[in-house]
Amino acid sequence: VTQKAVRLTKGEDTILLAGGLPAPELFDSEGIAAAFQRVLSDRRVGDHLQYGVPEGSHELREALAGITTRRGVGATADRVVVSTGSQQAVDVVSTALVSPGDVILVERPSYLLALQLFALLRARVVAVRCDAEGLDPDAVEAAIRRHRPKLIYTMPTFQNPSGRTLAAERRAAIARTVEREGVYLLEDDPYSELRYDGSSVPPLAASAPEQVIYVSTLSKVLAPGLRVGWITCPSRLAPVLTAVKQAKDVHCSTVDQQAVARYLGDNDLDAHIRRLRRAYRPRRDGMLSALRLTLGDVAQWTTPDGGMFVWVTFGLPCDTGALLRAGLDAGVTFVPGENFFADRPQRNTLRLAFTCEPPSRIHEGIRRLGSARHRLCGAPRG
Ligand SMILES: Cc1ncc(COP(=O)(O)O)c(C=O)c1O
């Protein structure tokens, strides 16, 4: 049922609050079309359609190193490997560093497709306690000492699924710990540019560049269909990550890489991201106010400063797996929380995404969710 909810796309009357989909009406399709046109009419079109190098085209790696550097992590093209979305970036890094039976530490809850990937690698996944401010640095240190992990996987900014952001002091403490203990940390950062409140916090990789592998993607800020993600790694890891990337799929599409490099050269991505922020902020606010109106007496939820997700926890017993069936019947999708746990799932939780529907439909979606919950789990006592 969850697969069905996440896969549902626009159409009929179903309101999509499940997948982390960008709003399709905001894609810069004209700019992207112009970039492809230029690449395909270039006199070097033969090169753009030829096999390429596994680490990715130099122009694109330069552009992605520039984006990473502007976010506060000094990067150069020789430390960047282009990947098929950040999903493949997580795959390449964990394949390179983790063998079957090795421990990977994750947040509790964590990103469902990363958990699925780690299960395919037969890693032993250990979830670390998080509170309202995200990963607890003392719990991370204790888990490192106890489990000797090969990798820590974390999303410090606008985490998926909780929407939470790890405070600067906690980042500094965790950076010190991984440096001291010599553990690799994989920082997955698809969302940090989608900030609606507050000021930005430098990535963890900025404080521990020798131990943190930073991965990001253009999926949420340009278009996921391009499948362009990237890894920024310490120099010593670049050869092994490039070799793993090559073994996986030789390299990313040369023509797509060239078109994206062209797009980044010809357009102002930051201006496009400002447009996305202006569009998504009222959607986030609309979702929070609809939740207050509809679920105020039966649930609690996170208030994210950015990203795409709100995490809801019901106070009363309520199995959100069963609730999804009722939600689909009522015409609303979401992701039951059980999918985000490596251990004992918290079945009274769910993840909502607010970016893919306009505020009026978000309101209606939450109303439908509230009615479905009421039918399934009843009224609060007292
Ligand atoms: C935390 C996180 N990592 C990775 C991904 C994968 O994104 P992509 O492969 O499109 O870059 C997502 C997508 O939702 C995500 O939320």
PDB file of N, CA, C and O in Angstrom, residues 14-75:
ATOM      1  N   THR A  14      -7.003  12.433  -6.076  1.00  0.00           N
ATOM      2  CA  THR A  14      -6.196  12.099  -4.904  1.00  0.00           C
ATOM      3  C   THR A  14      -5.203  13.218  -4.597  1.00  0.00           C
ATOM      4  O   THR A  14      -4.527  13.721  -5.493  1.00  0.00           O
ATOM      5  N   ILE A  15      -5.119  13.593  -3.346  1.00  0.00           N
ATOM      6  CA  ILE A  15      -4.213  14.668  -2.918  1.00  0.00           C
ATOM      7  C   ILE A  15      -2.905  14.023  -2.448  1.00  0.00           C
ATOM      8  O   ILE A  15      -2.904  13.146  -1.585  1.00  0.00           O
ATOM      9  N   LEU A  16      -1.793  14.463  -3.069  1.00  0.00           N
ATOM     10  CA  LEU A  16      -0.513  13.770  -2.883  1.00  0.00           C
ATOM     11  C   LEU A  16       0.306  14.404  -1.760  1.00  0.00           C
ATOM     12  O   LEU A  16       0.916  15.456  -1.939  1.00  0.00           O
ATOM     13  N   LEU A  17       0.323  13.735  -0.610  1.00  0.00           N
ATOM     14  CA  LEU A  17       1.139  14.212   0.508  1.00  0.00           C
ATOM     15  C   LEU A  17       2.161  13.133   0.888  1.00  0.00           C
ATOM     16  O   LEU A  17       2.700  13.154   1.986  1.00  0.00           O
ATOM     17  N   ALA A  18       2.424  12.189  -0.038  1.00  0.00           N
ATOM     18  CA  ALA A  18       3.319  11.069   0.283  1.00  0.00           C
ATOM     19  C   ALA A  18       4.755  11.349  -0.157  1.00  0.00           C
ATOM     20  O   ALA A  18       5.617  11.675   0.654  1.00  0.00           O
ATOM     21  N   GLY A  19       5.048  11.235  -1.446  1.00  0.00           N
ATOM     22  CA  GLY A  19       6.434  11.315  -1.922  1.00  0.00           C
ATOM     23  C   GLY A  19       7.003  12.730  -1.801  1.00  0.00           C
ATOM     24  O   GLY A  19       6.269  13.708  -1.832  1.00  0.00           O
ATOM     25  N   GLY A  20       8.344  12.800  -1.686  1.00  0.00           N
ATOM     26  CA  GLY A  20       9.015  14.119  -1.643  1.00  0.00           C
ATOM     27  C   GLY A  20       9.163  14.675  -3.052  1.00  0.00           C
ATOM     28  O   GLY A  20      10.276  14.844  -3.551  1.00  0.00           O
ATOM     29  N   LEU A  21       8.026  14.959  -3.685  1.00  0.00           N
ATOM     30  CA  LEU A  21       8.057  15.413  -5.078  1.00  0.00           C
ATOM     31  C   LEU A  21       8.112  16.939  -5.141  1.00  0.00           C
ATOM     32  O   LEU A  21       7.318  17.600  -4.490  1.00  0.00           O
ATOM     33  N   PRO A  22       9.002  17.491  -5.965  1.00  0.00           N
ATOM     34  CA  PRO A  22       8.939  18.931  -6.198  1.00  0.00           C
ATOM     35  C   PRO A  22       7.655  19.266  -6.969  1.00  0.00           C
ATOM     36  O   PRO A  22       7.082  18.391  -7.624  1.00  0.00           O
ATOM     37  N   ALA A  23       7.226  20.529  -6.906  1.00  0.00           N
ATOM     38  CA  ALA A  23       6.031  20.948  -7.647  1.00  0.00           C
ATOM     39  C   ALA A  23       6.361  20.965  -9.139  1.00  0.00           C
ATOM     40  O   ALA A  23       7.233  21.720  -9.566  1.00  0.00           O
ATOM     41  N   PRO A  24       5.662  20.162  -9.954  1.00  0.00           N
ATOM     42  CA  PRO A  24       6.035  20.072 -11.376  1.00  0.00           C
ATOM     43  C   PRO A  24       5.838  21.385 -12.128  1.00  0.00           C
ATOM     44  O   PRO A  24       6.559  21.660 -13.086  1.00  0.00           O
ATOM     45  N   GLU A  25       4.877  22.205 -11.689  1.00  0.00           N
ATOM     46  CA  GLU A  25       4.625  23.472 -12.409  1.00  0.00           C
ATOM     47  C   GLU A  25       5.775  24.462 -12.222  1.00  0.00           C
ATOM     48  O   GLU A  25       5.855  25.466 -12.921  1.00  0.00           O
ATOM     49  N   LEU A  26       6.686  24.169 -11.276  1.00  0.00           N
ATOM     50  CA  LEU A  26       7.813  25.080 -11.049  1.00  0.00           C
ATOM     51  C   LEU A  26       9.092  24.644 -11.771  1.00  0.00           C
ATOM     52  O   LEU A  26      10.104  25.342 -11.702  1.00  0.00           O
ATOM     53  N   PHE A  27       9.053  23.516 -12.445  1.00  0.00           N
ATOM     54  CA  PHE A  27      10.258  23.119 -13.195  1.00  0.00           C
ATOM     55  C   PHE A  27      10.569  24.177 -14.245  1.00  0.00           C
ATOM     56  O   PHE A  27       9.662  24.664 -14.929  1.00  0.00           O
ATOM     57  N   ASP A  28      11.843  24.485 -14.413  1.00  0.00           N
ATOM     58  CA  ASP A  28      12.241  25.450 -15.455  1.00  0.00           C
ATOM     59  C   ASP A  28      12.404  24.672 -16.765  1.00  0.00           C
ATOM     60  O   ASP A  28      13.515  24.472 -17.261  1.00  0.00           O
ATOM     61  N   SER A  29      11.263  24.240 -17.321  1.00  0.00           N
ATOM     62  CA  SER A  29      11.352  23.358 -18.501  1.00  0.00           C
ATOM     63  C   SER A  29      11.932  24.108 -19.696  1.00  0.00           C
ATOM     64  O   SER A  29      12.651  23.513 -20.507  1.00  0.00           O
ATOM     65  N   GLU A  30      11.658  25.407 -19.783  1.00  0.00           N
ATOM     66  CA  GLU A  30      12.216  26.164 -20.928  1.00  0.00           C
ATOM     67  C   GLU A  30      13.733  26.232 -20.852  1.00  0.00           C
ATOM     68  O   GLU A  30      14.437  26.013 -21.839  1.00  0.00           O
ATOM     69  N   GLY A  31      14.241  26.565 -19.667  1.00  0.00           N
ATOM     70  CA  GLY A  31      15.695  26.651 -19.490  1.00  0.00           C
ATOM     71  C   GLY A  31      16.372  25.308 -19.739  1.00  0.00           C
ATOM     72  O   GLY A  31      17.437  25.229 -20.363  1.00  0.00           O
ATOM     73  N   ILE A  32      15.724  24.235 -19.270  1.00  0.00           N
ATOM     74  CA  ILE A  32      16.302  22.896 -19.450  1.00  0.00           C
ATOM     75  C   ILE A  32      16.269  22.519 -20.937  1.00  0.00           C
ATOM     76  O   ILE A  32      17.255  22.005 -21.489  1.00  0.00           O
ATOM     77  N   ALA A  33      15.157  22.839 -21.617  1.00  0.00           N
ATOM     78  CA  ALA A  33      15.056  22.538 -23.063  1.00  0.00           C
ATOM     79  C   ALA A  33      16.145  23.300 -23.821  1.00  0.00           C
ATOM     80  O   ALA A  33      16.807  22.737 -24.710  1.00  0.00           O
ATOM     81  N   ALA A  34      16.360  24.567 -23.472  1.00  0.00           N
ATOM     82  CA  ALA A  34      17.369  25.380 -24.174  1.00  0.00           C
ATOM     83  C   ALA A  34      18.764  24.774 -23.970  1.00  0.00           C
ATOM     84  O   ALA A  34      19.581  24.727 -24.902  1.00  0.00           O
ATOM     85  N   ALA A  35      19.035  24.283 -22.751  1.00  0.00           N
ATOM     86  CA  ALA A  35      20.354  23.691 -22.477  1.00  0.00           C
ATOM     87  C   ALA A  35      20.563  22.433 -23.331  1.00  0.00           C
ATOM     88  O   ALA A  35      21.628  22.255 -23.938  1.00  0.00           O
ATOM     89  N   PHE A  36      19.540  21.582 -23.410  1.00  0.00           N
ATOM     90  CA  PHE A  36      19.656  20.376 -24.243  1.00  0.00           C
ATOM     91  C   PHE A  36      19.840  20.755 -25.719  1.00  0.00           C
ATOM     92  O   PHE A  36      20.666  20.160 -26.422  1.00  0.00           O
ATOM     93  N   GLN A  37      19.064  21.773 -26.162  1.00  0.00           N
ATOM     94  CA  GLN A  37      19.196  22.227 -27.564  1.00  0.00           C
ATOM     95  C   GLN A  37      20.634  22.624 -27.865  1.00  0.00           C
ATOM     96  O   GLN A  37      21.207  22.237 -28.882  1.00  0.00           O
ATOM     97  N   ARG A  38      21.205  23.420 -26.966  1.00  0.00           N
ATOM     98  CA  ARG A  38      22.567  23.911 -27.199  1.00  0.00           C
ATOM     99  C   ARG A  38      23.562  22.755 -27.264  1.00  0.00           C
ATOM    100  O   ARG A  38      24.456  22.742 -28.106  1.00  0.00           O
ATOM    101  N   VAL A  39      23.391  21.790 -26.375  1.00  0.00           N
ATOM    102  CA  VAL A  39      24.330  20.662 -26.350  1.00  0.00           C
ATOM    103  C   VAL A  39      24.191  19.816 -27.617  1.00  0.00           C
ATOM    104  O   VAL A  39      25.180  19.423 -28.237  1.00  0.00           O
ATOM    105  N   LEU A  40      22.950  19.606 -28.057  1.00  0.00           N
ATOM    106  CA  LEU A  40      22.738  18.718 -29.209  1.00  0.00           C
ATOM    107  C   LEU A  40      23.064  19.399 -30.535  1.00  0.00           C
ATOM    108  O   LEU A  40      23.249  18.725 -31.545  1.00  0.00           O
ATOM    109  N   SER A  41      23.137  20.756 -30.514  1.00  0.00           N
ATOM    110  CA  SER A  41      23.510  21.417 -31.767  1.00  0.00           C
ATOM    111  C   SER A  41      24.967  21.902 -31.734  1.00  0.00           C
ATOM    112  O   SER A  41      25.418  22.570 -32.660  1.00  0.00           O
ATOM    113  N   ASP A  42      25.664  21.540 -30.665  1.00  0.00           N
ATOM    114  CA  ASP A  42      27.071  21.918 -30.508  1.00  0.00           C
ATOM    115  C   ASP A  42      27.918  21.121 -31.526  1.00  0.00           C
ATOM    116  O   ASP A  42      27.601  19.973 -31.830  1.00  0.00           O
ATOM    117  N   ARG A  43      29.011  21.720 -31.986  1.00  0.00           N
ATOM    118  CA  ARG A  43      29.828  20.954 -32.946  1.00  0.00           C
ATOM    119  C   ARG A  43      30.533  19.768 -32.280  1.00  0.00           C
ATOM    120  O   ARG A  43      30.998  18.849 -32.941  1.00  0.00           O
ATOM    121  N   ARG A  44      30.569  19.788 -30.936  1.00  0.00           N
ATOM    122  CA  ARG A  44      31.172  18.641 -30.224  1.00  0.00           C
ATOM    123  C   ARG A  44      30.119  17.602 -29.822  1.00  0.00           C
ATOM    124  O   ARG A  44      30.317  16.815 -28.900  1.00  0.00           O
ATOM    125  N   VAL A  45      28.976  17.601 -30.549  1.00  0.00           N
ATOM    126  CA  VAL A  45      27.881  16.712 -30.147  1.00  0.00           C
ATOM    127  C   VAL A  45      28.335  15.250 -30.107  1.00  0.00           C
ATOM    128  O   VAL A  45      27.853  14.465 -29.276  1.00  0.00           O
ATOM    129  N   GLY A  46      29.287  14.893 -30.972  1.00  0.00           N
ATOM    130  CA  GLY A  46      29.815  13.517 -30.963  1.00  0.00           C
ATOM    131  C   GLY A  46      30.381  13.150 -29.597  1.00  0.00           C
ATOM    132  O   GLY A  46      30.140  12.049 -29.083  1.00  0.00           O
ATOM    133  N   ASP A  47      31.098  14.092 -28.977  1.00  0.00           N
ATOM    134  CA  ASP A  47      31.641  13.841 -27.623  1.00  0.00           C
ATOM    135  C   ASP A  47      30.506  13.715 -26.602  1.00  0.00           C
ATOM    136  O   ASP A  47      30.575  12.904 -25.680  1.00  0.00           O
ATOM    137  N   HIS A  48      29.494  14.549 -26.781  1.00  0.00           N
ATOM    138  CA  HIS A  48      28.416  14.554 -25.782  1.00  0.00           C
ATOM    139  C   HIS A  48      27.567  13.284 -25.848  1.00  0.00           C
ATOM    140  O   HIS A  48      26.810  12.999 -24.923  1.00  0.00           O
ATOM    141  N   LEU A  49      27.666  12.562 -26.961  1.00  0.00           N
ATOM    142  CA  LEU A  49      26.904  11.311 -27.082  1.00  0.00           C
ATOM    143  C   LEU A  49      27.811  10.084 -26.945  1.00  0.00           C
ATOM    144  O   LEU A  49      27.343   8.954 -27.028  1.00  0.00           O
ATOM    145  N   GLN A  50      29.093  10.318 -26.706  1.00  0.00           N
ATOM    146  CA  GLN A  50      30.081   9.233 -26.600  1.00  0.00           C
ATOM    147  C   GLN A  50      30.146   8.736 -25.144  1.00  0.00           C
ATOM    148  O   GLN A  50      29.626   9.375 -24.236  1.00  0.00           O
ATOM    149  N   TYR A  51      30.804   7.598 -24.930  1.00  0.00           N
ATOM    150  CA  TYR A  51      31.139   7.205 -23.555  1.00  0.00           C
ATOM    151  C   TYR A  51      31.912   8.332 -22.888  1.00  0.00           C
ATOM    152  O   TYR A  51      32.613   9.113 -23.552  1.00  0.00           O
ATOM    153  N   GLY A  52      31.791   8.393 -21.551  1.00  0.00           N
ATOM    154  CA  GLY A  52      32.513   9.427 -20.822  1.00  0.00           C
ATOM    155  C   GLY A  52      33.345   8.799 -19.714  1.00  0.00           C
ATOM    156  O   GLY A  52      33.552   7.585 -19.694  1.00  0.00           O
ATOM    157  N   VAL A  53      33.806   9.629 -18.778  1.00  0.00           N
ATOM    158  CA  VAL A  53      34.627   9.106 -17.667  1.00  0.00           C
ATOM    159  C   VAL A  53      33.728   8.809 -16.466  1.00  0.00           C
ATOM    160  O   VAL A  53      32.702   9.471 -16.277  1.00  0.00           O
ATOM    161  N   PRO A  54      34.105   7.794 -15.644  1.00  0.00           N
ATOM    162  CA  PRO A  54      33.191   7.368 -14.569  1.00  0.00           C
ATOM    163  C   PRO A  54      32.898   8.458 -13.537  1.00  0.00           C
ATOM    164  O   PRO A  54      31.788   8.519 -13.004  1.00  0.00           O
ATOM    165  N   GLU A  55      33.880   9.299 -13.254  1.00  0.00           N
ATOM    166  CA  GLU A  55      33.651  10.309 -12.215  1.00  0.00           C
ATOM    167  C   GLU A  55      32.725  11.428 -12.683  1.00  0.00           C
ATOM    168  O   GLU A  55      32.224  12.198 -11.875  1.00  0.00           O
ATOM    169  N   GLY A  56      32.480  11.506 -13.998  1.00  0.00           N
ATOM    170  CA  GLY A  56      31.565  12.528 -14.518  1.00  0.00           C
ATOM    171  C   GLY A  56      32.311  13.608 -15.276  1.00  0.00           C
ATOM    172  O   GLY A  56      33.536  13.747 -15.135  1.00  0.00           O
ATOM    173  N   SER A  57      31.561  14.378 -16.093  1.00  0.00           N
ATOM    174  CA  SER A  57      32.199  15.369 -16.964  1.00  0.00           C
ATOM    175  C   SER A  57      32.880  16.459 -16.123  1.00  0.00           C
ATOM    176  O   SER A  57      32.377  16.829 -15.055  1.00  0.00           O
ATOM    177  N   HIS A  58      34.018  16.938 -16.630  1.00  0.00           N
ATOM    178  CA  HIS A  58      34.774  17.919 -15.865  1.00  0.00           C
ATOM    179  C   HIS A  58      33.951  19.193 -15.642  1.00  0.00           C
ATOM    180  O   HIS A  58      33.907  19.726 -14.535  1.00  0.00           O
ATOM    181  N   GLU A  59      33.266  19.669 -16.701  1.00  0.00           N
ATOM    182  CA  GLU A  59      32.462  20.901 -16.567  1.00  0.00           C
ATOM    183  C   GLU A  59      31.425  20.754 -15.449  1.00  0.00           C
ATOM    184  O   GLU A  59      31.253  21.649 -14.626  1.00  0.00           O
ATOM    185  N   LEU A  60      30.747  19.609 -15.447  1.00  0.00           N
ATOM    186  CA  LEU A  60      29.704  19.430 -14.430  1.00  0.00           C
ATOM    187  C   LEU A  60      30.332  19.326 -13.037  1.00  0.00           C
ATOM    188  O   LEU A  60      29.836  19.925 -12.075  1.00  0.00           O
ATOM    189  N   ARG A  61      31.438  18.600 -12.919  1.00  0.00           N
ATOM    190  CA  ARG A  61      32.068  18.471 -11.587  1.00  0.00           C
ATOM    191  C   ARG A  61      32.554  19.827 -11.071  1.00  0.00           C
ATOM    192  O   ARG A  61      32.440  20.129  -9.888  1.00  0.00           O
ATOM    193  N   GLU A  62      33.041  20.669 -11.996  1.00  0.00           N
ATOM    194  CA  GLU A  62      33.441  22.024 -11.585  1.00  0.00           C
ATOM    195  C   GLU A  62      32.236  22.786 -11.041  1.00  0.00           C
ATOM    196  O   GLU A  62      32.322  23.440  -9.995  1.00  0.00           O
ATOM    197  N   ALA A  63      31.119  22.691 -11.771  1.00  0.00           N
ATOM    198  CA  ALA A  63      29.913  23.428 -11.349  1.00  0.00           C
ATOM    199  C   ALA A  63      29.415  22.905  -9.993  1.00  0.00           C
ATOM    200  O   ALA A  63      29.029  23.682  -9.112  1.00  0.00           O
ATOM    201  N   LEU A  64      29.437  21.581  -9.809  1.00  0.00           N
ATOM    202  CA  LEU A  64      28.937  21.001  -8.556  1.00  0.00           C
ATOM    203  C   LEU A  64      29.888  21.303  -7.397  1.00  0.00           C
ATOM    204  O   LEU A  64      29.444  21.535  -6.260  1.00  0.00           O
ATOM    205  N   ALA A  65      31.195  21.335  -7.688  1.00  0.00           N
ATOM    206  CA  ALA A  65      32.166  21.732  -6.648  1.00  0.00           C
ATOM    207  C   ALA A  65      31.880  23.186  -6.235  1.00  0.00           C
ATOM    208  O   ALA A  65      31.967  23.532  -5.046  1.00  0.00           O
ATOM    209  N   GLY A  66      31.499  24.025  -7.193  1.00  0.00           N
ATOM    210  CA  GLY A  66      31.159  25.423  -6.890  1.00  0.00           C
ATOM    211  C   GLY A  66      29.952  25.509  -5.966  1.00  0.00           C
ATOM    212  O   GLY A  66      29.954  26.260  -4.980  1.00  0.00           O
ATOM    213  N   ILE A  67      28.917  24.714  -6.253  1.00  0.00           N
ATOM    214  CA  ILE A  67      27.713  24.719  -5.396  1.00  0.00           C
ATOM    215  C   ILE A  67      28.099  24.265  -3.984  1.00  0.00           C
ATOM    216  O   ILE A  67      27.715  24.870  -2.980  1.00  0.00           O
ATOM    217  N   THR A  68      28.892  23.189  -3.902  1.00  0.00           N
ATOM    218  CA  THR A  68      29.287  22.652  -2.590  1.00  0.00           C
ATOM    219  C   THR A  68      30.086  23.706  -1.810  1.00  0.00           C
ATOM    220  O   THR A  68      29.872  23.895  -0.604  1.00  0.00           O
ATOM    221  N   THR A  69      30.984  24.388  -2.503  1.00  0.00           N
ATOM    222  CA  THR A  69      31.817  25.396  -1.839  1.00  0.00           C
ATOM    223  C   THR A  69      30.952  26.549  -1.323  1.00  0.00           C
ATOM    224  O   THR A  69      31.139  27.016  -0.186  1.00  0.00           O
ATOM    225  N   ARG A  70      29.967  26.969  -2.117  1.00  0.00           N
ATOM    226  CA  ARG A  70      29.083  28.064  -1.660  1.00  0.00           C
ATOM    227  C   ARG A  70      28.267  27.649  -0.440  1.00  0.00           C
ATOM    228  O   ARG A  70      27.841  28.490   0.325  1.00  0.00           O
ATOM    229  N   ARG A  71      28.076  26.359  -0.261  1.00  0.00           N
ATOM    230  CA  ARG A  71      27.353  25.898   0.944  1.00  0.00           C
ATOM    231  C   ARG A  71      28.271  25.794   2.155  1.00  0.00           C
ATOM    232  O   ARG A  71      27.837  25.405   3.236  1.00  0.00           O
ATOM    233  N   GLY A  72      29.564  26.045   1.961  1.00  0.00           N
ATOM    234  CA  GLY A  72      30.473  26.071   3.114  1.00  0.00           C
ATOM    235  C   GLY A  72      31.446  24.915   3.186  1.00  0.00           C
ATOM    236  O   GLY A  72      32.232  24.807   4.132  1.00  0.00           O
ATOM    237  N   VAL A  73      31.399  23.992   2.207  1.00  0.00           N
ATOM    238  CA  VAL A  73      32.325  22.857   2.204  1.00  0.00           C
ATOM    239  C   VAL A  73      33.296  23.070   1.044  1.00  0.00           C
ATOM    240  O   VAL A  73      32.918  22.898  -0.118  1.00  0.00           O
ATOM    241  N   GLY A  74      34.516  23.483   1.354  1.00  0.00           N
ATOM    242  CA  GLY A  74      35.496  23.734   0.294  1.00  0.00           C
ATOM    243  C   GLY A  74      35.640  22.492  -0.580  1.00  0.00           C
ATOM    244  O   GLY A  74      35.943  21.414  -0.071  1.00  0.00           O
ATOM    245  N   ALA A  75      35.376  22.619  -1.896  1.00  0.00           N
ATOM    246  CA  ALA A  75      35.439  21.441  -2.769  1.00  0.00           C
ATOM    247  C   ALA A  75      36.113  21.810  -4.078  1.00  0.00           C
ATOM    248  O   ALA A  75      36.015  22.940  -4.538  1.00  0.00           O
TER     249      ALA A  75
END
